[in-house]
Structure formats: structure tokens, C-alpha cells
CSV table of N, CA and C in Angstrom, one decimal:
chain,number,residue,atom,x,y,z
Q,1,PHE,N,-7.2,5.6,5.0
Q,1,PHE,CA,-8.5,5.8,4.5
Q,1,PHE,C,-9.4,6.2,5.3
Q,2,VAL,N,-10.2,7.6,5.3
Q,2,VAL,CA,-10.9,7.7,6.8
Q,2,VAL,C,-12.4,8.0,6.0
Q,3,VAL,N,-13.3,8.0,6.2
Q,3,VAL,CA,-14.5,8.2,5.9
Q,3,VAL,C,-15.3,8.7,7.5
Q,4,GLN,N,-15.6,10.0,7.0
Q,4,GLN,CA,-16.3,10.2,9.0
Q,4,GLN,C,-17.9,9.8,8.4
Q,5,PRO,N,-18.0,9.2,9.5
Q,5,PRO,CA,-19.7,9.1,9.2
Q,5,PRO,C,-21.0,10.2,9.4
Q,6,ALA,N,-20.6,10.7,9.9
Q,6,ALA,CA,-21.2,12.4,10.4
Q,6,ALA,C,-21.5,12.5,9.1
Q,7,GLY,N,-20.8,13.0,8.2
Q,7,GLY,CA,-20.5,13.5,7.3
Q,7,GLY,C,-21.2,12.6,5.7
Q,8,ARG,N,-20.8,11.6,6.3
Q,8,ARG,CA,-21.7,10.7,5.0
Q,8,ARG,C,-23.3,10.5,5.1
Q,9,LYS,N,-23.8,10.3,6.6
Q,9,LYS,CA,-24.9,10.4,7.0
Q,9,LYS,C,-25.2,11.7,6.4
Q,10,ARG,N,-24.8,12.6,6.4
Q,10,ARG,CA,-25.4,14.0,6.1
Q,10,ARG,C,-25.5,14.1,4.2
Q,11,VAL,N,-24.6,13.5,4.0
Q,11,VAL,CA,-24.8,13.3,2.3
Q,11,VAL,C,-26.1,12.6,1.9
Q,12,LEU,N,-26.7,11.3,2.6
Q,12,LEU,CA,-27.5,10.3,2.2
Q,12,LEU,C,-28.8,11.2,2.6
Q,13,LYS,N,-28.8,12.1,3.7
Q,13,LYS,CA,-30.0,12.5,3.8
Q,13,LYS,C,-30.2,14.1,2.7
Q,14,GLU,N,-29.2,14.9,3.0
Q,14,GLU,CA,-28.9,16.1,1.9
Q,14,GLU,C,-29.5,15.3,0.1
Q,15,LYS,N,-29.0,14.4,0.0
Q,15,LYS,CA,-28.5,14.3,-1.3
Q,15,LYS,C,-27.6,14.9,-2.4
Q,16,ARG,N,-26.6,15.6,-1.0
Q,16,ARG,CA,-25.7,16.4,-1.5
Q,16,ARG,C,-24.5,16.3,-1.3
Q,17,LYS,N,-23.4,15.6,-2.4
Q,17,LYS,CA,-22.2,16.0,-1.8
Q,17,LYS,C,-21.5,16.6,-0.7
Q,18,ASN,N,-20.5,16.2,0.3
Q,18,ASN,CA,-19.6,17.2,0.8
Q,18,ASN,C,-18.5,16.6,1.1
Q,19,VAL,N,-17.7,17.5,1.8
Q,19,VAL,CA,-16.0,16.8,2.0
Q,19,VAL,C,-16.0,15.9,3.6
Q,20,HIS,N,-16.1,14.6,3.1
Q,20,HIS,CA,-16.4,13.9,4.3
Q,20,HIS,C,-15.2,12.3,4.2
Q,21,ALA,N,-14.8,12.8,3.1
Q,21,ALA,CA,-13.6,11.4,3.2
Q,21,ALA,C,-12.5,11.7,2.7
Q,22,TYR,N,-11.2,10.9,3.1
Q,22,TYR,CA,-9.7,11.4,2.5
Q,22,TYR,C,-9.2,10.2,2.8
Q,23,ILE,N,-7.7,10.4,2.2
Q,23,ILE,CA,-7.1,9.6,2.5
Q,23,ILE,C,-6.0,10.4,3.4
Q,24,ARG,N,-5.5,9.6,4.5
Q,24,ARG,CA,-4.4,10.2,5.7
Q,24,ARG,C,-3.0,9.5,5.2
Q,25,GLY,N,-1.7,10.7,5.1
Q,25,GLY,CA,-0.8,9.9,5.2
Q,25,GLY,C,0.7,11.1,4.4
Q,26,GLU,N,1.9,10.6,4.1
Q,26,GLU,CA,2.7,11.5,4.3
Q,26,GLU,C,2.8,11.5,2.8
Q,27,ARG,N,2.8,12.8,2.0
Q,27,ARG,CA,2.8,12.7,0.7
Q,27,ARG,C,4.2,13.1,0.4
Q,28,VAL,N,4.4,12.0,-1.3
Q,28,VAL,CA,5.8,12.7,-1.6
Q,28,VAL,C,6.1,12.4,-3.2
Q,29,ALA,N,6.9,12.7,-3.6
Q,29,ALA,CA,6.7,13.4,-5.3
Q,29,ALA,C,6.9,12.2,-6.0
Q,30,VAL,N,7.4,11.3,-5.6
Q,30,VAL,CA,7.5,9.8,-6.5
Q,30,VAL,C,7.7,8.5,-5.9
Q,31,ALA,N,6.3,7.7,-6.2
Q,31,ALA,CA,6.4,6.3,-5.3
Q,31,ALA,C,6.6,5.2,-5.9
Q,32,SER,N,7.3,4.3,-6.0
Q,32,SER,CA,7.1,3.2,-7.0
Q,32,SER,C,6.4,2.0,-6.2
Q,33,PHE,N,5.6,1.2,-7.4
Q,33,PHE,CA,4.8,0.0,-6.8
Q,33,PHE,C,5.7,-1.2,-6.9
Q,34,ASP,N,5.9,-1.8,-6.1
Q,34,ASP,CA,6.8,-3.3,-6.3
Q,34,ASP,C,5.7,-4.6,-6.7
Q,35,GLY,N,4.5,-4.2,-6.5
Q,35,GLY,CA,3.8,-5.7,-7.5
Q,35,GLY,C,2.7,-5.4,-7.9
Q,36,LYS,N,1.4,-5.7,-7.6
Q,36,LYS,CA,-0.4,-5.7,-7.8
Q,36,LYS,C,-0.7,-4.6,-7.0
Q,37,SER,N,-1.3,-3.6,-8.2
Q,37,SER,CA,-1.8,-2.5,-7.5
Q,37,SER,C,-3.2,-2.7,-7.2
Q,38,GLU,N,-4.5,-2.1,-6.7
Q,38,GLU,CA,-5.6,-2.2,-6.6
Q,38,GLU,C,-6.3,-1.0,-6.6
Q,39,ARG,N,-7.2,-0.6,-7.8
Q,39,ARG,CA,-7.9,0.6,-7.7
Q,39,ARG,C,-8.6,0.3,-6.6
Q,40,ILE,N,-9.0,1.7,-6.1
Q,40,ILE,CA,-10.0,2.1,-5.3
Q,40,ILE,C,-11.0,3.0,-5.6
Q,41,THR,N,-11.8,3.3,-4.9
Q,41,THR,CA,-13.3,4.1,-5.1
Q,41,THR,C,-13.8,4.3,-3.9
Q,42,TYR,N,-14.4,5.6,-4.1
Q,42,TYR,CA,-15.3,5.4,-2.7
Q,42,TYR,C,-17.0,6.5,-3.1
Q,43,ASN,N,-18.0,5.9,-2.9
Q,43,ASN,CA,-19.3,6.7,-3.4
Q,43,ASN,C,-19.9,6.1,-2.0
Q,44,PRO,N,-20.3,7.4,-1.5
Q,44,PRO,CA,-20.9,7.7,0.0
Q,44,PRO,C,-22.5,6.9,-0.6
Q,45,TYR,N,-23.1,7.1,-1.6
Q,45,TYR,CA,-24.6,6.2,-1.5
Q,45,TYR,C,-24.4,4.6,-1.9
Q,46,LYS,N,-23.1,4.0,-1.9
Q,46,LYS,CA,-23.1,3.1,-2.1
Q,46,LYS,C,-22.2,2.3,-0.9
Q,47,HIS,N,-21.4,2.7,-0.4
Q,47,HIS,CA,-20.7,2.3,0.5
Q,47,HIS,C,-20.4,2.6,1.9
Q,48,LYS,N,-19.7,2.1,2.4
Q,48,LYS,CA,-19.5,3.5,4.0
Q,48,LYS,C,-18.4,3.2,4.3
Q,49,SER,N,-17.1,2.8,3.7
Q,49,SER,CA,-15.5,3.0,3.6
Q,49,SER,C,-15.1,3.1,2.2
Q,50,PHE,N,-13.9,3.2,1.8
Q,50,PHE,CA,-13.2,2.9,0.6
Q,50,PHE,C,-13.6,1.6,-0.1
Q,51,VAL,N,-13.6,1.2,-1.1
Q,51,VAL,CA,-13.6,0.0,-1.1
Q,51,VAL,C,-13.0,-0.5,-2.6
Q,52,SER,N,-12.3,-1.5,-2.7
Q,52,SER,CA,-11.5,-2.7,-4.1
Q,52,SER,C,-12.8,-1.9,-5.3
Q,53,VAL,N,-12.5,-1.5,-6.2
Q,53,VAL,CA,-13.1,-1.4,-7.1
Q,53,VAL,C,-13.4,-3.4,-8.3
Q,54,GLU,N,-12.4,-3.8,-7.7
Q,54,GLU,CA,-12.4,-5.4,-8.2
Q,54,GLU,C,-13.5,-6.4,-7.5
Q,55,THR,N,-12.9,-6.3,-6.3
Q,55,THR,CA,-13.4,-7.0,-4.9
Q,55,THR,C,-14.6,-6.3,-4.4
Q,56,GLY,N,-14.8,-5.6,-4.0
Q,56,GLY,CA,-16.2,-4.0,-3.5
Q,56,GLY,C,-15.8,-4.3,-2.4
Q,57,LYS,N,-14.7,-5.1,-1.8
Q,57,LYS,CA,-14.1,-5.3,-0.1
Q,57,LYS,C,-13.6,-4.2,0.4
Q,58,PRO,N,-13.7,-3.6,1.4
Q,58,PRO,CA,-13.4,-2.4,2.1
Q,58,PRO,C,-11.7,-2.3,2.1
Q,59,VAL,N,-11.3,-1.1,2.0
Q,59,VAL,CA,-10.0,-1.0,1.7
Q,59,VAL,C,-9.7,0.3,2.9
Q,60,TYR,N,-9.2,-0.2,4.4
Q,60,TYR,CA,-8.7,0.7,5.1
Q,60,TYR,C,-7.6,1.4,5.1
Q,61,LYS,N,-6.3,0.3,4.6
Q,61,LYS,CA,-5.1,0.9,4.9
Q,61,LYS,C,-4.2,0.8,3.6
Q,62,LYS,N,-3.5,1.2,3.3
Q,62,LYS,CA,-2.1,0.9,2.2
Q,62,LYS,C,-1.0,1.4,2.2
Q,63,ASP,N,0.4,0.6,2.0
Q,63,ASP,CA,1.4,1.3,2.3
Q,63,ASP,C,1.8,2.3,1.4
Q,64,ILE,N,1.8,2.3,0.1
Q,64,ILE,CA,1.4,3.5,-0.9
Q,64,ILE,C,-0.1,3.4,-1.7
Q,65,VAL,N,0.1,5.0,-2.0
Q,65,VAL,CA,-1.6,5.2,-3.0
Q,65,VAL,C,-0.8,6.3,-3.8
Q,66,SER,N,-1.2,6.0,-4.9
Q,66,SER,CA,-1.1,7.2,-5.8
Q,66,SER,C,-2.9,8.0,-6.6
Q,67,ILE,N,-2.9,9.0,-6.4
Q,67,ILE,CA,-4.1,9.7,-6.8
Q,67,ILE,C,-3.8,10.1,-7.9
Q,68,ASP,N,-4.5,10.3,-9.3
Q,68,ASP,CA,-4.3,10.7,-10.3
Q,68,ASP,C,-5.9,11.5,-11.2
Q,69,GLY,N,-6.2,12.9,-10.5
Q,69,GLY,CA,-7.6,13.4,-10.5
Q,69,GLY,C,-8.1,12.4,-9.9
Q,70,ARG,N,-9.4,11.4,-10.6
Q,70,ARG,CA,-10.2,10.6,-9.7
Q,70,ARG,C,-10.4,9.4,-9.9
Q,71,HIS,N,-8.9,8.8,-10.2
Q,71,HIS,CA,-8.1,7.5,-9.9
Q,71,HIS,C,-7.6,7.5,-8.7
Q,72,ILE,N,-7.5,6.2,-7.9
Q,72,ILE,CA,-7.0,5.8,-6.9
Q,72,ILE,C,-5.9,4.7,-7.3
Q,73,LEU,N,-5.1,4.5,-6.7
Q,73,LEU,CA,-4.0,2.9,-7.0
Q,73,LEU,C,-3.6,3.1,-5.5
Q,74,GLY,N,-3.9,1.6,-5.4
Q,74,GLY,CA,-3.1,1.3,-3.6
Q,74,GLY,C,-2.1,0.2,-3.8
Q,75,GLN,N,-1.2,0.0,-2.8
Q,75,GLN,CA,-0.4,-1.3,-2.7
Q,75,GLN,C,-0.1,-1.7,-0.9
């Protein structure tokens, strides 16, 4: 999970979104979760990193990530 600080700073200054955050990894067609997954979000106006929706704690790495539209799950 990558957030480029300069890009986030520009969002805060201009009050306009830009592409500065992304998830890095290997793309596969199907991945299976074998335990409890965690909902993950990113809002540059509220957080400096991706965070857990449930706990609000920063998320920097997950072994498996599923992205469905605007919904991100990680395990």
C-alpha cells in the first residue's frame, strides 16, 4: 500500500484529488481468503496512509488483497 506524500500534500493544498496512492503487488485472476478479511480505505483528507475501516489503524502490507470497485479487502 503506497501513498506518495507529495501527492497527498497537493490534494490538501488544492482541495482536488489526484492519483497519488496505489496498491502494489502481483495481479492474479482468483485469490482465496482463508481467514478473516479486513476492509481497507484511503481518504487523503483524513489519513496519511491506507487504514482499516474497523480499527482506523494504518495498513502498509497484506498478503492477499481484493479490489471490487471502491471496496478493498485485505488479509
